[in-house]
mmCIF file of C-alpha atoms in Angstrom:
data_model
loop_
_atom_site.group_PDB
_atom_site.id
_atom_site.type_symbol
_atom_site.label_atom_id
_atom_site.label_comp_id
_atom_site.label_asym_id
_atom_site.label_seq_id
_atom_site.Cartn_x
_atom_site.Cartn_y
_atom_site.Cartn_z
ATOM 1 C CA ALA O 92 -29.703 -68.940 -25.534
ATOM 2 C CA LEU O 93 -31.879 -65.920 -26.308
ATOM 3 C CA GLN O 94 -34.969 -67.495 -24.787
ATOM 4 C CA ALA O 95 -33.304 -69.134 -21.803
ATOM 5 C CA ALA O 96 -33.285 -67.818 -18.262
ATOM 6 C CA PRO O 97 -30.458 -65.303 -17.674
ATOM 7 C CA SER O 98 -28.551 -67.812 -15.553
ATOM 8 C CA ASP O 99 -28.561 -70.382 -18.395
ATOM 9 C CA ARG O 100 -27.802 -68.197 -21.413
ATOM 10 C CA LYS O 101 -24.013 -68.437 -21.185
ATOM 11 C CA GLN O 102 -24.118 -72.232 -21.041
ATOM 12 C CA PHE O 103 -26.449 -72.477 -24.047
ATOM 13 C CA LEU O 104 -24.220 -70.173 -26.043
ATOM 14 C CA ASP O 105 -21.052 -72.030 -24.998
ATOM 15 C CA ASN O 106 -22.629 -75.274 -26.201
ATOM 16 C CA ALA O 107 -23.585 -73.668 -29.512
ATOM 17 C CA VAL O 108 -20.061 -72.347 -30.039
ATOM 18 C CA SER O 109 -18.590 -75.761 -29.247
ATOM 19 C CA ASN O 110 -20.851 -77.379 -31.840
ATOM 20 C CA ALA O 111 -20.059 -74.680 -34.407
ATOM 21 C CA ARG O 112 -16.326 -75.239 -33.994
ATOM 22 C CA THR O 113 -16.571 -78.989 -34.593
ATOM 23 C CA THR O 114 -19.159 -79.203 -37.364
ATOM 24 C CA PHE O 115 -18.396 -79.521 -41.088
ATOM 25 C CA PRO O 116 -15.998 -76.780 -42.278
ATOM 26 C CA VAL O 117 -18.507 -75.364 -44.761
ATOM 27 C CA GLN O 118 -20.999 -74.739 -41.933
ATOM 28 C CA ARG O 119 -18.585 -73.232 -39.416
ATOM 29 C CA PRO O 120 -18.471 -69.630 -40.692
ATOM 30 C CA ARG O 121 -22.222 -69.061 -40.688
ATOM 31 C CA LEU O 122 -22.762 -70.848 -37.347
ATOM 32 C CA LEU O 123 -19.950 -68.995 -35.619
ATOM 33 C CA ALA O 124 -21.339 -65.767 -37.074
ATOM 34 C CA LEU O 125 -24.743 -66.658 -35.636
ATOM 35 C CA CYS O 126 -23.098 -67.223 -32.260
ATOM 36 C CA ALA O 127 -21.451 -63.815 -32.587
ATOM 37 C CA GLU O 128 -24.786 -62.171 -33.374
ATOM 38 C CA THR O 129 -26.371 -63.956 -30.406
ATOM 39 C CA ALA O 130 -23.604 -62.865 -28.047
ATOM 40 C CA ARG O 131 -24.040 -59.308 -29.291
ATOM 41 C CA ALA O 132 -27.788 -59.485 -28.599
ATOM 42 C CA LEU O 133 -27.000 -60.727 -25.086
ATOM 43 C CA VAL O 134 -24.607 -57.774 -24.578
ATOM 44 C CA MET O 135 -21.591 -60.083 -24.387
ATOM 45 C CA GLN O 136 -19.474 -57.877 -26.633
ATOM 46 C CA GLU O 137 -16.087 -59.441 -25.942
ATOM 47 C CA ASP O 138 -17.423 -62.895 -26.760
ATOM 48 C CA ALA O 139 -19.241 -61.553 -29.809
ATOM 49 C CA THR O 140 -16.049 -60.075 -31.238
ATOM 50 C CA ARG O 141 -14.105 -63.275 -30.600
ATOM 51 C CA TYR O 142 -16.726 -65.472 -32.292
ATOM 52 C CA LEU O 143 -16.891 -63.138 -35.281
ATOM 53 C CA ASP O 144 -13.111 -63.303 -35.661
ATOM 54 C CA GLU O 145 -13.378 -67.095 -35.613
ATOM 55 C CA ALA O 146 -16.123 -66.966 -38.245
ATOM 56 C CA ILE O 147 -13.968 -64.844 -40.535
ATOM 57 C CA ALA O 148 -10.996 -67.178 -40.062
ATOM 58 C CA ALA O 149 -13.173 -70.210 -40.830
ATOM 59 C CA SER O 150 -14.500 -68.589 -44.009
ATOM 60 C CA VAL O 151 -10.973 -67.845 -45.235
ATOM 61 C CA LEU O 152 -10.198 -71.570 -45.153
ATOM 62 C CA LEU O 153 -12.983 -72.350 -47.641
ATOM 63 C CA SER O 154 -11.777 -72.671 -51.218
ATOM 64 C CA ASP O 155 -13.170 -70.213 -53.750
ATOM 65 C CA LEU O 156 -13.070 -72.911 -56.421
ATOM 66 C CA ILE O 157 -16.269 -74.358 -54.958
ATOM 67 C CA GLU O 158 -19.453 -72.352 -54.629
ATOM 68 C CA ASP O 159 -19.456 -72.460 -50.828
ATOM 69 C CA GLY O 160 -16.354 -70.295 -50.571
ATOM 70 C CA PRO O 161 -17.717 -67.019 -51.963
ATOM 71 C CA ILE O 162 -21.233 -67.720 -50.659
ATOM 72 C CA GLU O 163 -20.125 -68.127 -47.053
ATOM 73 C CA LYS O 164 -17.730 -65.186 -47.253
ATOM 74 C CA ALA O 165 -20.578 -62.970 -48.514
ATOM 75 C CA LYS O 166 -22.725 -64.062 -45.576
ATOM 76 C CA ILE O 167 -19.928 -63.143 -43.161
ATOM 77 C CA ALA O 168 -19.848 -59.681 -44.718
ATOM 78 C CA GLY O 169 -23.484 -59.241 -43.723
ATOM 79 C CA THR O 170 -22.625 -59.965 -40.105
ATOM 80 C CA LEU O 171 -19.750 -57.493 -40.268
ATOM 81 C CA VAL O 172 -22.201 -54.798 -41.337
ATOM 82 C CA LEU O 173 -24.301 -55.609 -38.282
ATOM 83 C CA PHE O 174 -21.210 -55.065 -36.149
ATOM 84 C CA GLY O 175 -20.517 -51.738 -37.830
ATOM 85 C CA GLU O 176 -17.468 -53.045 -39.736
ATOM 86 C CA LYS O 177 -18.608 -51.671 -43.091
ATOM 87 C CA ASP O 178 -15.188 -51.151 -44.649
ATOM 88 C CA LYS O 179 -14.147 -54.714 -43.866
ATOM 89 C CA ALA O 180 -17.507 -55.986 -45.132
ATOM 90 C CA ARG O 181 -17.080 -54.170 -48.450
ATOM 91 C CA GLU O 182 -13.569 -55.531 -48.838
ATOM 92 C CA ILE O 183 -14.856 -59.091 -48.366
ATOM 93 C CA LEU O 184 -17.783 -58.526 -50.746
ATOM 94 C CA ASP O 185 -15.536 -57.109 -53.460
ATOM 95 C CA LYS O 186 -13.320 -60.197 -53.243
ATOM 96 C CA ALA O 187 -16.312 -62.554 -53.053
ATOM 97 C CA ARG O 188 -17.739 -61.015 -56.224
ATOM 98 C CA VAL O 189 -14.546 -61.921 -58.079
ATOM 99 C CA ALA O 190 -14.446 -65.356 -56.443
ATOM 100 C CA SER O 191 -18.044 -66.074 -57.460
ATOM 101 C CA ARG O 192 -16.858 -66.343 -61.070
ATOM 102 C CA LEU O 193 -14.383 -69.132 -60.273
ATOM 103 C CA PRO O 194 -16.657 -72.171 -59.641
ATOM 104 C CA ALA O 195 -18.567 -74.032 -62.361
ATOM 105 C CA SER O 196 -20.967 -71.796 -64.310
ATOM 106 C CA PHE O 197 -24.120 -73.225 -62.704
ATOM 107 C CA PHE O 198 -22.957 -72.063 -59.273
ATOM 108 C CA GLN O 199 -21.788 -68.588 -60.249
ATOM 109 C CA PRO O 200 -25.225 -66.889 -59.923
ATOM 110 C CA LEU O 201 -25.676 -68.538 -56.507
ATOM 111 C CA GLY O 202 -22.547 -66.814 -55.233
ATOM 112 C CA LEU O 203 -23.258 -63.520 -56.949
ATOM 113 C CA VAL O 204 -26.727 -63.160 -55.422
ATOM 114 C CA ARG O 205 -25.300 -63.551 -51.912
ATOM 115 C CA VAL O 206 -22.793 -60.841 -52.723
ATOM 116 C CA ALA O 207 -25.627 -58.608 -53.946
ATOM 117 C CA GLU O 208 -27.510 -59.166 -50.677
ATOM 118 C CA GLY O 209 -24.394 -58.086 -48.806
ATOM 119 C CA TYR O 210 -24.244 -54.826 -50.749
ATOM 120 C CA VAL O 211 -27.892 -54.174 -49.858
ATOM 121 C CA LYS O 212 -26.995 -54.531 -46.185
ATOM 122 C CA LEU O 213 -24.210 -52.031 -46.799
ATOM 123 C CA GLY O 214 -26.776 -49.621 -48.201
ATOM 124 C CA ASP O 215 -25.249 -49.767 -51.692
ATOM 125 C CA ARG O 216 -28.311 -50.620 -53.779
ATOM 126 C CA ALA O 217 -26.656 -49.534 -57.036
ATOM 127 C CA LYS O 218 -23.822 -52.036 -56.580
ATOM 128 C CA ALA O 219 -26.307 -54.723 -55.535
ATOM 129 C CA ASP O 220 -28.364 -54.225 -58.704
ATOM 130 C CA GLU O 221 -25.182 -54.386 -60.765
ATOM 131 C CA VAL O 222 -24.249 -57.742 -59.233
ATOM 132 C CA TRP O 223 -27.791 -59.123 -59.506
ATOM 133 C CA LEU O 224 -27.755 -58.203 -63.191
ATOM 134 C CA GLU O 225 -24.450 -60.033 -63.595
ATOM 135 C CA ALA O 226 -26.024 -63.071 -61.911
ATOM 136 C CA ALA O 227 -29.070 -62.914 -64.192
ATOM 137 C CA GLN O 228 -26.968 -62.594 -67.342
ATOM 138 C CA ASN O 229 -24.819 -65.542 -66.278
ATOM 139 C CA ALA O 230 -27.931 -67.571 -65.510
ATOM 140 C CA LYS O 231 -29.328 -66.815 -68.960
ATOM 141 C CA GLY O 232 -26.111 -67.895 -70.650
ATOM 142 C CA HIS O 233 -26.046 -71.408 -69.193
ATOM 143 C CA VAL O 234 -26.343 -74.085 -71.867
ATOM 144 C CA HIS O 235 -28.924 -76.173 -69.952
ATOM 145 C CA PRO O 236 -32.494 -74.803 -69.810
ATOM 146 C CA ASN O 237 -33.156 -76.295 -66.372
ATOM 147 C CA ALA O 238 -30.070 -74.558 -64.983
ATOM 148 C CA ARG O 239 -31.297 -71.242 -66.378
ATOM 149 C CA VAL O 240 -34.686 -71.677 -64.715
ATOM 150 C CA ILE O 241 -33.273 -72.826 -61.372
ATOM 151 C CA ASN O 242 -30.900 -69.889 -61.174
ATOM 152 C CA SER O 243 -33.616 -67.416 -62.188
ATOM 153 C CA ILE O 244 -35.687 -68.681 -59.250
ATOM 154 C CA GLU O 245 -32.680 -68.239 -56.947
ATOM 155 C CA ILE O 246 -32.300 -64.651 -58.137
ATOM 156 C CA TYR O 247 -35.940 -63.912 -57.344
ATOM 157 C CA LEU O 248 -35.552 -65.551 -53.914
ATOM 158 C CA SER O 249 -32.446 -63.474 -53.279
ATOM 159 C CA HIS O 250 -34.470 -60.297 -53.741
ATOM 160 C CA VAL O 251 -37.055 -61.657 -51.301
ATOM 161 C CA ARG O 252 -34.318 -62.254 -48.710
ATOM 162 C CA ALA O 253 -33.000 -58.745 -49.281
ATOM 163 C CA GLY O 254 -36.495 -57.244 -49.094
ATOM 164 C CA VAL O 255 -36.232 -55.311 -52.363
ATOM 165 C CA GLU O 256 -37.800 -55.464 -55.808
ATOM 166 C CA PRO O 257 -35.649 -56.531 -58.784
ATOM 167 C CA SER O 258 -34.480 -53.724 -61.037
ATOM 168 C CA ALA O 259 -36.055 -53.335 -64.461
ATOM 169 C CA ASP O 260 -32.847 -54.631 -66.102
ATOM 170 C CA VAL O 261 -32.832 -57.767 -63.953
ATOM 171 C CA VAL O 262 -36.540 -58.385 -64.576
ATOM 172 C CA SER O 263 -35.964 -58.086 -68.313
ATOM 173 C CA VAL O 264 -33.296 -60.798 -68.276
ATOM 174 C CA LEU O 265 -35.315 -63.097 -66.016
ATOM 175 C CA GLN O 266 -38.384 -62.736 -68.215
ATOM 176 C CA SER O 267 -36.316 -63.689 -71.241
ATOM 177 C CA ILE O 268 -35.321 -66.883 -69.399
ATOM 178 C CA GLU O 269 -39.011 -67.575 -68.751
ATOM 179 C CA ARG O 270 -39.574 -67.333 -72.507
ATOM 180 C CA GLY O 271 -36.972 -70.044 -73.039
ATOM 181 C CA GLU O 272 -34.254 -67.751 -74.343
ATOM 182 C CA GLY O 273 -30.549 -68.007 -73.565
ATOM 183 C CA GLY O 274 -27.940 -70.732 -73.627
ATOM 184 C CA ASP O 275 -25.344 -68.755 -75.560
ATOM 185 C CA GLY O 276 -22.660 -68.933 -72.836
ATOM 186 C CA VAL O 277 -21.965 -67.100 -69.581
ATOM 187 C CA MET O 278 -20.456 -63.629 -69.547
ATOM 188 C CA THR O 279 -16.727 -63.434 -70.170
ATOM 189 C CA VAL O 280 -14.650 -62.769 -67.092
ATOM 190 C CA SER O 281 -12.451 -59.729 -66.570
ATOM 191 C CA PRO O 282 -8.638 -60.038 -66.724
ATOM 192 C CA GLU O 283 -8.611 -59.683 -62.930
ATOM 193 C CA ILE O 284 -10.802 -62.760 -62.502
ATOM 194 C CA GLU O 285 -8.844 -64.689 -65.142
ATOM 195 C CA GLN O 286 -5.620 -64.028 -63.218
ATOM 196 C CA VAL O 287 -7.160 -65.262 -59.973
ATOM 197 C CA ARG O 288 -8.540 -68.350 -61.714
ATOM 198 C CA ASN O 289 -5.174 -69.172 -63.292
ATOM 199 C CA ARG O 290 -3.441 -68.745 -59.929
ATOM 200 C CA TYR O 291 -5.841 -71.193 -58.271
ATOM 201 C CA ILE O 292 -5.441 -73.705 -61.102
ATOM 202 C CA LYS O 293 -1.648 -73.494 -60.773
ATOM 203 C CA GLN O 294 -1.861 -74.045 -57.013
ATOM 204 C CA VAL O 295 -4.053 -77.114 -57.464
ATOM 205 C CA THR O 296 -1.778 -78.472 -60.210
ATOM 206 C CA ASP O 297 1.365 -77.946 -58.122
ATOM 207 C CA GLN O 298 -0.223 -79.626 -55.101
ATOM 208 C CA SER O 299 -1.252 -82.609 -57.241
ATOM 209 C CA LYS O 300 2.276 -82.948 -58.589
ATOM 210 C CA LYS O 301 3.726 -82.870 -55.068
ATOM 211 C CA LYS O 302 1.327 -85.570 -53.908
ATOM 212 C CA GLY O 303 2.099 -87.662 -56.970
ATOM 213 C CA SER O 304 5.856 -87.433 -56.410
ATOM 214 C CA ALA O 305 5.737 -88.108 -52.652
ATOM 215 C CA PRO O 306 7.097 -91.558 -51.672
ATOM 216 C CA ASP O 307 4.587 -94.152 -50.554
ATOM 217 C CA LYS O 308 5.582 -94.788 -46.933
ATOM 218 C CA SER O 309 3.300 -97.806 -46.688
ATOM 219 C CA SER O 310 5.451 -99.677 -49.223
ATOM 220 C CA SER O 311 8.874 -98.327 -48.184
ATOM 221 C CA SER O 312 9.839 -101.592 -46.512
ATOM 222 C CA GLY O 313 9.478 -103.434 -49.814
ATOM 223 C CA LYS O 314 7.186 -106.007 -48.218
ATOM 224 C CA SER O 315 3.824 -106.819 -49.764
ATOM 225 C CA ILE O 316 0.773 -106.710 -47.599
#
């Protein structure tokens, strides 16, 4: 759309939006956000705002119990900063930071680093370093050495994406992973995160019970198939 002739740009973008709306749910937020950024670059502000609203709505539908939820929400926050919606971006990042502690421990640093990148875009380097340090400490605590190494690489790559050098505290933790240290468990979560986690677990449990107690319509006639 950006490289097309002016007369063709709208059609290219419409096609992209159509594809973004029908692709896998986990991909919709970032693709709709990309469409919003493209529309903004093409000075199609009304369309840009509409696509960004769709991206936010699509990200809300992603569960925070899997790593994609907080990761994709953090990415949306970055787009909001681009649109000048800094307060809304910070609100999403603050929630995504909490949500990043809900998935399995291996995936927690992956969510946290995306949150840190969002804070960099906000211009809050101190908060970003704080979250990167949390990611590094969680990575170090993982019981499997390969997981510790993989996540340490992801933390370095996150700094590359953000265009900043790791803080001395983060470097210290990552270097300890390189020496083979760690494996003593991830950081304990705050009461706030524990409450959110328990609420999600209760929701999943209640939904499972409802499904288990629902009558099987396929066998309601009593006939065997």
